Coordinates of C-alpha atoms in Angstrom, one line a residue:
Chain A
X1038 CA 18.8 -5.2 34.7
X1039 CA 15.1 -5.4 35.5
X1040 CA 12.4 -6.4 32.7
X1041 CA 8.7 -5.4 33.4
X1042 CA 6.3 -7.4 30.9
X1043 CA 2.5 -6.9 31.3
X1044 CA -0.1 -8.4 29.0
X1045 CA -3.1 -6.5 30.1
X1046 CA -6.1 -5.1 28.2
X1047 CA -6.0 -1.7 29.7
X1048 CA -4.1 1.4 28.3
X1049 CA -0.6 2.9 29.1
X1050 CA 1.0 6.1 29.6
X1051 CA 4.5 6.6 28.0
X1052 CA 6.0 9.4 30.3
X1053 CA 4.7 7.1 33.2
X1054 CA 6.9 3.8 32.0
X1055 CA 9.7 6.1 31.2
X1056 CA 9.8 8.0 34.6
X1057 CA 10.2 4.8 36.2
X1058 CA 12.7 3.3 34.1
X1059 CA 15.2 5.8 34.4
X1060 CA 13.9 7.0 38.2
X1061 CA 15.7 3.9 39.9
X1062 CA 19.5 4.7 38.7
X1063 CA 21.6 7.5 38.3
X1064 CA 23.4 6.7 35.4
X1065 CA 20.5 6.0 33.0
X1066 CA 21.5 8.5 30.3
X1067 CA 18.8 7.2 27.3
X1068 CA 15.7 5.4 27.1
X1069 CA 14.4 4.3 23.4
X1070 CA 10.8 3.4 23.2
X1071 CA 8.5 2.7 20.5
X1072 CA 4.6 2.6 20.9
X1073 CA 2.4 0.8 18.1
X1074 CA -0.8 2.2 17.4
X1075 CA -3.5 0.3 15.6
X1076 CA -3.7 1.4 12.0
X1077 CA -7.2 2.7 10.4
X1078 CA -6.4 3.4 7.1
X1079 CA -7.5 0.2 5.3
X1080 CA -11.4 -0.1 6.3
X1081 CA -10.4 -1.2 9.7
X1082 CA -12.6 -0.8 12.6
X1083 CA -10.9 -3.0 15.6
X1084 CA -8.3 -5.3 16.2
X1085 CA -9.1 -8.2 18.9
X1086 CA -5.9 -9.7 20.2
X1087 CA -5.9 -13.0 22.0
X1088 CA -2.8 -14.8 23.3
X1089 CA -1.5 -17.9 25.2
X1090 CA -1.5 -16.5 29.0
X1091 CA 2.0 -17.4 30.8
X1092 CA 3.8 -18.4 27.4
X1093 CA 3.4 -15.3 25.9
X1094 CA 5.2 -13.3 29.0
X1095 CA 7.7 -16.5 29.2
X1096 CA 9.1 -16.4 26.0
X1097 CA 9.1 -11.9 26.2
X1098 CA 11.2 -12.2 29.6
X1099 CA 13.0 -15.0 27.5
X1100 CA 13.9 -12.5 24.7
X1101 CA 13.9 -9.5 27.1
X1102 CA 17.0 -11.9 28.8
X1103 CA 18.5 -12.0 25.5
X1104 CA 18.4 -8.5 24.8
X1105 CA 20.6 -8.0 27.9
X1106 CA 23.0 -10.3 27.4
X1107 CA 23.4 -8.3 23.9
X1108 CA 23.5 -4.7 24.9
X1109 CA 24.5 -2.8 27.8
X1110 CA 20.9 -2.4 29.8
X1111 CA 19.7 -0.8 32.7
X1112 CA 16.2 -1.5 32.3
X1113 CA 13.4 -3.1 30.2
X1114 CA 9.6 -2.4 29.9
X1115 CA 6.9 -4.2 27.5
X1116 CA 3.4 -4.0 27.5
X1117 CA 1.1 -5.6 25.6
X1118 CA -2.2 -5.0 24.8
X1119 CA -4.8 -7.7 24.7
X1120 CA -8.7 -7.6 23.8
X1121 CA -10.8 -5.5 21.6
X1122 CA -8.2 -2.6 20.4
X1123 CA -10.1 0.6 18.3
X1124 CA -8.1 2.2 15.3
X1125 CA -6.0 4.6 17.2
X1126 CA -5.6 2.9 20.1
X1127 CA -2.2 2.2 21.8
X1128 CA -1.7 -1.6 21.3
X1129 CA 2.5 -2.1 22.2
X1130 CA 5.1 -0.3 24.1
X1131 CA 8.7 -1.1 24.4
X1132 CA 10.8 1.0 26.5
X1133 CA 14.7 0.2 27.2
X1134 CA 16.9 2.3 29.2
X1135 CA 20.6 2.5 28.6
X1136 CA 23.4 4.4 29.7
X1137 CA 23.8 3.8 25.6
X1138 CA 21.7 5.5 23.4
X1139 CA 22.9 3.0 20.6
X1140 CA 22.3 -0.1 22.7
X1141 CA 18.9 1.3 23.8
X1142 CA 17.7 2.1 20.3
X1143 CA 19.1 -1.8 18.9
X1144 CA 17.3 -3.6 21.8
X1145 CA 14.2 -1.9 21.7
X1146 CA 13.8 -2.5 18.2
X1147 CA 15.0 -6.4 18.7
X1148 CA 12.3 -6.5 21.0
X1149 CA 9.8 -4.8 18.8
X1150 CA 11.1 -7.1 16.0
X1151 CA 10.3 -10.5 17.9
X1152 CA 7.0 -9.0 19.3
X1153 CA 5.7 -8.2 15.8
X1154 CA 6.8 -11.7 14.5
X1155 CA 7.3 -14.5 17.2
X1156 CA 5.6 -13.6 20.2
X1157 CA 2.1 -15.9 21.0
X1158 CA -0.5 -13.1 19.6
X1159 CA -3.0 -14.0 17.6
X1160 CA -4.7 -11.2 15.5
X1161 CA -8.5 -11.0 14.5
X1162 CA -9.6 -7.9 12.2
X1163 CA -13.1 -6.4 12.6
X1164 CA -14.2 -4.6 9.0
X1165 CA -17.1 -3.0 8.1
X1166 CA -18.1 -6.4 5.7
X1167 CA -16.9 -8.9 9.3
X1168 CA -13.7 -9.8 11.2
X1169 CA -11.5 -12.1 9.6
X1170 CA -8.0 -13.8 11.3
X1171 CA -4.7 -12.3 10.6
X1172 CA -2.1 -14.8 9.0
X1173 CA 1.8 -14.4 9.5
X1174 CA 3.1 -11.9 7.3
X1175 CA 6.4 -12.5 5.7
X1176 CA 8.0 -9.2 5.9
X1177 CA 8.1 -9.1 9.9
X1178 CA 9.9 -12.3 9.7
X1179 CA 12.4 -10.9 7.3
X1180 CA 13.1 -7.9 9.9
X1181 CA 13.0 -10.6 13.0
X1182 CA 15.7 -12.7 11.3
X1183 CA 18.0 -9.7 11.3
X1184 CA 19.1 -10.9 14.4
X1185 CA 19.6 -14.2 14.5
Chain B
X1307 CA -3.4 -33.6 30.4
X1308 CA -4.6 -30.0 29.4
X1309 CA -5.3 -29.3 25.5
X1310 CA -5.6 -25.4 24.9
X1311 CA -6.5 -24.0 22.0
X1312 CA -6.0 -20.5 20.5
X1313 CA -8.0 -18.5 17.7
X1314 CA -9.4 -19.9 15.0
X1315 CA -8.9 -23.6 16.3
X1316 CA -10.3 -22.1 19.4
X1317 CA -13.8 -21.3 17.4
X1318 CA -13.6 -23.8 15.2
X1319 CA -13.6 -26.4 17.8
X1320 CA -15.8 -24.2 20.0
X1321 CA -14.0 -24.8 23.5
X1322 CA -10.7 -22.7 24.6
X1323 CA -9.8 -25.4 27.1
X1324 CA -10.1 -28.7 28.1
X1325 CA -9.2 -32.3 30.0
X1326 CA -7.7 -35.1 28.7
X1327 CA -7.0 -38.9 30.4
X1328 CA -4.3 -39.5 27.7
X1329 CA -4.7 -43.1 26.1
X1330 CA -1.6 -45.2 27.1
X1331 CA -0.7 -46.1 23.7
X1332 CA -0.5 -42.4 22.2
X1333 CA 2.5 -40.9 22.7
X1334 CA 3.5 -38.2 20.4
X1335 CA 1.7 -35.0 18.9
X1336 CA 1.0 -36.5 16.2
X1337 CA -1.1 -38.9 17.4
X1338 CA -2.7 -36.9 19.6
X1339 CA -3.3 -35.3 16.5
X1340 CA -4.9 -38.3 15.2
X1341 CA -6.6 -38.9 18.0
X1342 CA -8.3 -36.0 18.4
X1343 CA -9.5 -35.9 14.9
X1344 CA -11.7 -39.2 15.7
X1345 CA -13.5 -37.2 18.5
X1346 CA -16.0 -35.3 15.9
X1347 CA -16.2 -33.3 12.7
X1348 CA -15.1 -30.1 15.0
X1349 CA -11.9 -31.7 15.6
X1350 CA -11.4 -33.4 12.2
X1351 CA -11.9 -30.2 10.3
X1352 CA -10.0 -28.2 12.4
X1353 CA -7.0 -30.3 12.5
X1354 CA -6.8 -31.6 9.2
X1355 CA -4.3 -29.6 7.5
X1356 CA -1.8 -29.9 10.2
X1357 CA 0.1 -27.2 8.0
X1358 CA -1.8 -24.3 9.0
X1359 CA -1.1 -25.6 12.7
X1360 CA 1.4 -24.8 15.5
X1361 CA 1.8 -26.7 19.1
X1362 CA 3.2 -26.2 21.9
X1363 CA 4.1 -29.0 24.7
X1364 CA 4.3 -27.2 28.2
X1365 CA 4.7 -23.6 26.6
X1366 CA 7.2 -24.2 24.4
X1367 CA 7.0 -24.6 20.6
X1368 CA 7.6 -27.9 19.0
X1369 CA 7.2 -30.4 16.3
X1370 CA 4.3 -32.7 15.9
X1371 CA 7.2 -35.3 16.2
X1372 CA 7.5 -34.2 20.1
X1373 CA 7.1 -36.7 23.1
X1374 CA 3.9 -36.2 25.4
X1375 CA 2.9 -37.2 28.4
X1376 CA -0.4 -37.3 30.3
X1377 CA 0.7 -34.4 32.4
X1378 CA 1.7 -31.9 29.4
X1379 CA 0.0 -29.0 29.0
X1380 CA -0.8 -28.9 24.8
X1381 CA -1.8 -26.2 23.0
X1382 CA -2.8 -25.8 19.7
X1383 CA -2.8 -22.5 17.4
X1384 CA -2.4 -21.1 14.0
X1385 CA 1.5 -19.8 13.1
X1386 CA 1.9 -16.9 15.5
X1387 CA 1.1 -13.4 13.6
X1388 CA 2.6 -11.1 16.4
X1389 CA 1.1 -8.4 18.6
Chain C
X1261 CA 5.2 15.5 7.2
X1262 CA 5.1 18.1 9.9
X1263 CA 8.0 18.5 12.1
X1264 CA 7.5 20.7 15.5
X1265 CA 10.8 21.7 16.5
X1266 CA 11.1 23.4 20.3
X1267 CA 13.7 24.6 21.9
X1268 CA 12.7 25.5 25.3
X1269 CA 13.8 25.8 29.1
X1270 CA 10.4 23.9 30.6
X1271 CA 10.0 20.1 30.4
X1272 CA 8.3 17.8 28.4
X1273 CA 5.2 15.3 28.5
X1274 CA 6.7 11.9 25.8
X1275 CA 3.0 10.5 25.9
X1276 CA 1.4 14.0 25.3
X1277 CA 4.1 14.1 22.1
X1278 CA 2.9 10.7 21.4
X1279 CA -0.6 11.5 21.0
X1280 CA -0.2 14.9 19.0
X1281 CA 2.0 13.1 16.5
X1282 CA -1.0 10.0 16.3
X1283 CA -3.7 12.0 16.4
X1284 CA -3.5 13.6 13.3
X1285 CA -3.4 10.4 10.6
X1286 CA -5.3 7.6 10.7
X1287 CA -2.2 5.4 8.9
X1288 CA 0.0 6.3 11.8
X1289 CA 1.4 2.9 12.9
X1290 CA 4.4 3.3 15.1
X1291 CA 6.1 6.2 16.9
X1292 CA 9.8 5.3 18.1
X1293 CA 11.0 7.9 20.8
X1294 CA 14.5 8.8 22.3
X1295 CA 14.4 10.2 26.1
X1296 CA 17.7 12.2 26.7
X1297 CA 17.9 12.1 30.6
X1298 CA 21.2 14.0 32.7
X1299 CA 22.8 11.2 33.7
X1300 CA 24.2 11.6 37.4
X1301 CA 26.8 8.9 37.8
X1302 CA 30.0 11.3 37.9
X1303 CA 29.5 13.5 40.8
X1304 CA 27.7 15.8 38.1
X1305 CA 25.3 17.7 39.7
X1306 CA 23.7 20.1 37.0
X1307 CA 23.8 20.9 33.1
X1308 CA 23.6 24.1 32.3
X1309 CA 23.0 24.1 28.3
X1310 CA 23.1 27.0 25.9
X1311 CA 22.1 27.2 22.1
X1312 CA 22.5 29.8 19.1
X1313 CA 18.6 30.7 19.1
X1314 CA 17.7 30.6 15.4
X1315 CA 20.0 28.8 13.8
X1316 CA 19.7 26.0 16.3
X1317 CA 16.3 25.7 15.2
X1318 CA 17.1 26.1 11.7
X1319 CA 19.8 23.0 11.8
X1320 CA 17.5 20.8 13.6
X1321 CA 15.1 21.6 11.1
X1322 CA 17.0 21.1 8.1
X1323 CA 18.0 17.3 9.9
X1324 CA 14.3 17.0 10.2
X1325 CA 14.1 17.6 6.2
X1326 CA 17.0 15.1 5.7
X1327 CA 15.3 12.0 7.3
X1328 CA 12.4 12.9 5.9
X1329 CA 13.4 12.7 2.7
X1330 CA 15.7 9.3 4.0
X1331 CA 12.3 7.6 5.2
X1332 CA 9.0 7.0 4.9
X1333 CA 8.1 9.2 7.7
X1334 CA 4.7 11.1 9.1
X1335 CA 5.7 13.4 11.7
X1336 CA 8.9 14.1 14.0
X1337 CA 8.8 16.0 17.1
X1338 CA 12.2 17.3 19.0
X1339 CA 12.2 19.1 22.0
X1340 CA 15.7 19.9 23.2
X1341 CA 16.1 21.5 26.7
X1342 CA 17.9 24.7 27.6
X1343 CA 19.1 26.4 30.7
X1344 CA 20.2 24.5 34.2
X1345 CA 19.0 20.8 34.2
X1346 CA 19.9 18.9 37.4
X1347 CA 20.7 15.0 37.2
X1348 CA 18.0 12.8 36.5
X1349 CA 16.0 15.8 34.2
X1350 CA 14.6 15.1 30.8
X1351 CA 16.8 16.9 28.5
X1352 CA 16.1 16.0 25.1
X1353 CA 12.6 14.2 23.0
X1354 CA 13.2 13.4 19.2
X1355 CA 9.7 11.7 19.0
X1356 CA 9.0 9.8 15.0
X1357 CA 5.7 8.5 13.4
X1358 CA 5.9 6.4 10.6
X1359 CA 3.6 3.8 9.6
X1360 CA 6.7 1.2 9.1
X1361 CA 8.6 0.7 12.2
X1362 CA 12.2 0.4 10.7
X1363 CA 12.2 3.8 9.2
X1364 CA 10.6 5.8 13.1
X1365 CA 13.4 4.2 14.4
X1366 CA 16.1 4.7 11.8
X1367 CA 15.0 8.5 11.7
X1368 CA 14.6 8.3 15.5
X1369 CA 18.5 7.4 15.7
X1370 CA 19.9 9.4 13.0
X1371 CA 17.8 12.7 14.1
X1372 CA 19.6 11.9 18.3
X1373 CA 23.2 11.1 16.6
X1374 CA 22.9 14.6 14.9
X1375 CA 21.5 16.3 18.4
X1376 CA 24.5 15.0 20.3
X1377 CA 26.7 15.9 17.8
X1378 CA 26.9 18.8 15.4
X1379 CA 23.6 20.8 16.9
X1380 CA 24.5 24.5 18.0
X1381 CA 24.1 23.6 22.0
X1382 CA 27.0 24.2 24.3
X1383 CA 27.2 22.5 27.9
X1384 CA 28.4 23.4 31.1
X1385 CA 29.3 20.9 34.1
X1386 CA 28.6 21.9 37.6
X1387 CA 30.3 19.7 40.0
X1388 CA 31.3 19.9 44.2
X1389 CA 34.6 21.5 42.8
X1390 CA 33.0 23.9 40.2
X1391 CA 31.5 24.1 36.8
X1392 CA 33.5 23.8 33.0
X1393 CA 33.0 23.6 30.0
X1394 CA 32.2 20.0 28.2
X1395 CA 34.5 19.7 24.9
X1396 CA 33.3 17.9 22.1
X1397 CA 33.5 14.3 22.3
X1398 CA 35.2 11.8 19.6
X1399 CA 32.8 8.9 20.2
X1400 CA 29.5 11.0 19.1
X1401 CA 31.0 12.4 15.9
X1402 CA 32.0 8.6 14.7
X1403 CA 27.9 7.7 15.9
X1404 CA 27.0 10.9 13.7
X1405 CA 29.8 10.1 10.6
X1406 CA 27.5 6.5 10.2
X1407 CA 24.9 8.5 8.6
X1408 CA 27.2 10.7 5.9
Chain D
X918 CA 27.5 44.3 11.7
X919 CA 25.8 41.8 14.9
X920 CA 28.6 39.9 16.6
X921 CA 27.4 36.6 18.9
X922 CA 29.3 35.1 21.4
X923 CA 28.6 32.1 22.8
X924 CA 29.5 29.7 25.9
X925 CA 33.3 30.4 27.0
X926 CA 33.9 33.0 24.5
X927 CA 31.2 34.5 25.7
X928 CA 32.0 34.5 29.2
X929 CA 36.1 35.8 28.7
X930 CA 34.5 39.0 26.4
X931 CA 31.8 39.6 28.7
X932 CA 29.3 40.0 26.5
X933 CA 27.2 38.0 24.3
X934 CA 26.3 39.9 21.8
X935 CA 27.6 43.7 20.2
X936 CA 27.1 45.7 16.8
X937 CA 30.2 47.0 15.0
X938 CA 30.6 49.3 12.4
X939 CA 32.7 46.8 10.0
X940 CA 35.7 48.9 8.7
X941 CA 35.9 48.6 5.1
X942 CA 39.2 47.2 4.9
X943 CA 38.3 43.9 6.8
X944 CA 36.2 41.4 4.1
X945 CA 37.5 38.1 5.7
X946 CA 36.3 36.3 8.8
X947 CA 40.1 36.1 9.4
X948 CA 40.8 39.7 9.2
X949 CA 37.7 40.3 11.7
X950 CA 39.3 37.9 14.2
X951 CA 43.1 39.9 13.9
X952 CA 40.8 43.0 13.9
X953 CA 39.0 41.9 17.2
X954 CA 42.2 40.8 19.0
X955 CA 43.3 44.7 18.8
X956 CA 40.2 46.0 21.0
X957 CA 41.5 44.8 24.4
X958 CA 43.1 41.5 26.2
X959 CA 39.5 40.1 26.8
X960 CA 38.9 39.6 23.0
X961 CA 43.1 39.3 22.1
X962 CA 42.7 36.0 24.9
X963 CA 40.0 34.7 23.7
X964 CA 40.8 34.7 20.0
X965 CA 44.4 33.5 20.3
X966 CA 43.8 30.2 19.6
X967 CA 41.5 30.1 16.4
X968 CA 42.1 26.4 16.6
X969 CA 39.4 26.4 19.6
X970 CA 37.1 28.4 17.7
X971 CA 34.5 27.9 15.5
X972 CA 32.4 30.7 13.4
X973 CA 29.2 31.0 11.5
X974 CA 28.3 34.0 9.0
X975 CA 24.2 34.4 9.6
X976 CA 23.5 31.2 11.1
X977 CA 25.8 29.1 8.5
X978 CA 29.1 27.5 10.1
X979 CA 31.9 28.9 7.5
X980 CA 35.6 28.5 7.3
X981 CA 37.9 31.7 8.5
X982 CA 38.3 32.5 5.2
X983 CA 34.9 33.1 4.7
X984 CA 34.2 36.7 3.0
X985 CA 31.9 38.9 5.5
X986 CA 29.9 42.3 5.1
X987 CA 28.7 45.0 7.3
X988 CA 25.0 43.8 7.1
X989 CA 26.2 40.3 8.3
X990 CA 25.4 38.3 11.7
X991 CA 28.7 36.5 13.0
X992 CA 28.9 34.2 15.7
X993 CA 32.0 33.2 17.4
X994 CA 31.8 29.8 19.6
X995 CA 33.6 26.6 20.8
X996 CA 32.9 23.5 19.0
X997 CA 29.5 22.2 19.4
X998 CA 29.3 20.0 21.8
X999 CA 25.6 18.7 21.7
X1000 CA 22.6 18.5 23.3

């Protein structure tokens, strides 16, 4: 099992990250993916995203690791956006390829669980009236422990 | 020893990034902590409520109870709200 | 929620179904996708699939109504393949937007466990030694009973 | 009345698809099938085994004992198999 994790301020393509994800092996039957977009319907303008460079992809590959160990994998992609993100924009993508379609779907959303939760992003909210830090939000922890 | 530090902390203290000669007798976050806070009003008000704060000693998370050394890399940060 | 339901013999684009599924809302916070892919790790060499045109749609669309009504949902996409598909060809896209996470993938999952079960599709195997018939396969319909 | 068939039920008719004047004294799906089995070996093979066999009366899967008319579309077809 291979696990691609970019933090990177640029944009992604989907059918790209899936193409090479299941171009490597023959038996790669499924491949779950889930893309977050940034949410515009409560006043917001922008999101800026700051993390902790190295720690953040440490503790992803770390959880990307786990993931493996869980489910039957073939193949792991996350990308994280960082920087000044529009309403709209692509911000997250996690894409796991399984000869499972079960597994793929349970890891991917693990994944997407500990990214929303855990993972060293920090959050500032640009609004018409200023930008404002995000705090930790209760819920995502809730669907994070799930898995513990 | 490297301090980081992320978001607000980050403003608030107005540097991302600095160098520390670590003082012998501190040896523990928390006095770090305390340290730190007698090095201006940036520092005190940003890391009074130790609360609203997370660390991290050479990229992992910890408690303020953690072990340091003049080598460690420290960061500082709010609680982690996710990407 | 709109659901665009295609059953066709051409491929498909998952970030081009990404964006027409975002573009619309502005509350659009998460689209989960499955990738069905012919896996090639059995000496397969082709699938050659065949539907019941009409009521194919129809069933997928009726699903579509079902998770709808399930989850919290703001548009589902499936594109489902027909015709010869060699190994390593897209096959099937159930693409869902929701503005919770839980319920695009929950959807997501349910809507693929339905595909790969109980939709109108038939599929033949073409091997070195000839082509057959697939039968119907135990494991899926226990995946699909989960939902019932 | 439209009769469909589809993957290898298709293939052992020949055909995929024919209209049949429904005679009035068939009204079940079952009858149809005994009825079918008459007109030749392709159709008499391909419908011995109903257990194989799955139906649906205009575009609704149904039990052989399903009542049919002459206005009706009736597909005959393995069990699905999926996409």
């Amino acid at each position: 099992m291979t696990a691609r994790i970019s933090i990177q301020t640029g944009d992604f393509d989907v059918s790209r990250e899936i193409a090479a994800l299941t171009g490597v092996q023959a038996h790669v039957g499924a491949v779950a993916t889930f893309t977050g977009i940034v949410r515009g319907d409560d006043g917001l303008i922008a999101l800026t995203l700051e993390h902790y460079p190295g720690m953040t992809e440490r503790e992803i590959a770390r959880h990307a690791d786990e993931a493996n160990a869980r489910w039957k994998l073939d193949g792991i992609t996350v990308i994280h956006r960082i920087g000044r993100l529009e309403t709209g924009a692509q911000i997250v993508l996690v894409a796991v390829a399984s000869s499972h379609r079960g597994d793929a779907f349970a890891a991917c959303e693990f994944l997407m669980d500990y990214l929303k939760t855990r993972a060293p992003f920090w959050k500032q909210e640009e609004r018409a009236d200023g930008t404002h830090w995000v705090e930790a939000r209760e819920s995502d922890d809730r669907a994070a422990e799930r898995w513990r | 020893m490297t301090l980081l530090y992320f978001a607000w902390l980050r403003q608030k203290i107005g540097k991302s990034e600095e160098q520390l000669e670590l003082p012998p007798h501190i040896t523990t976050l928390a006095e770090l902590v305390e340290y730190l806070r007698g090095q201006g009003s940036g520092y005190a008000d940003t890391l009074a409520d130790t609360t609203r704060i997370r660390a991290a000693v050479n990229q992992t998370h910890v408690g303020l109870d953690t072990a340091i050394r003049n080598t460690d890399e420290v960061a500082f940060f709010p609680p982690v709200t996710g990407g």
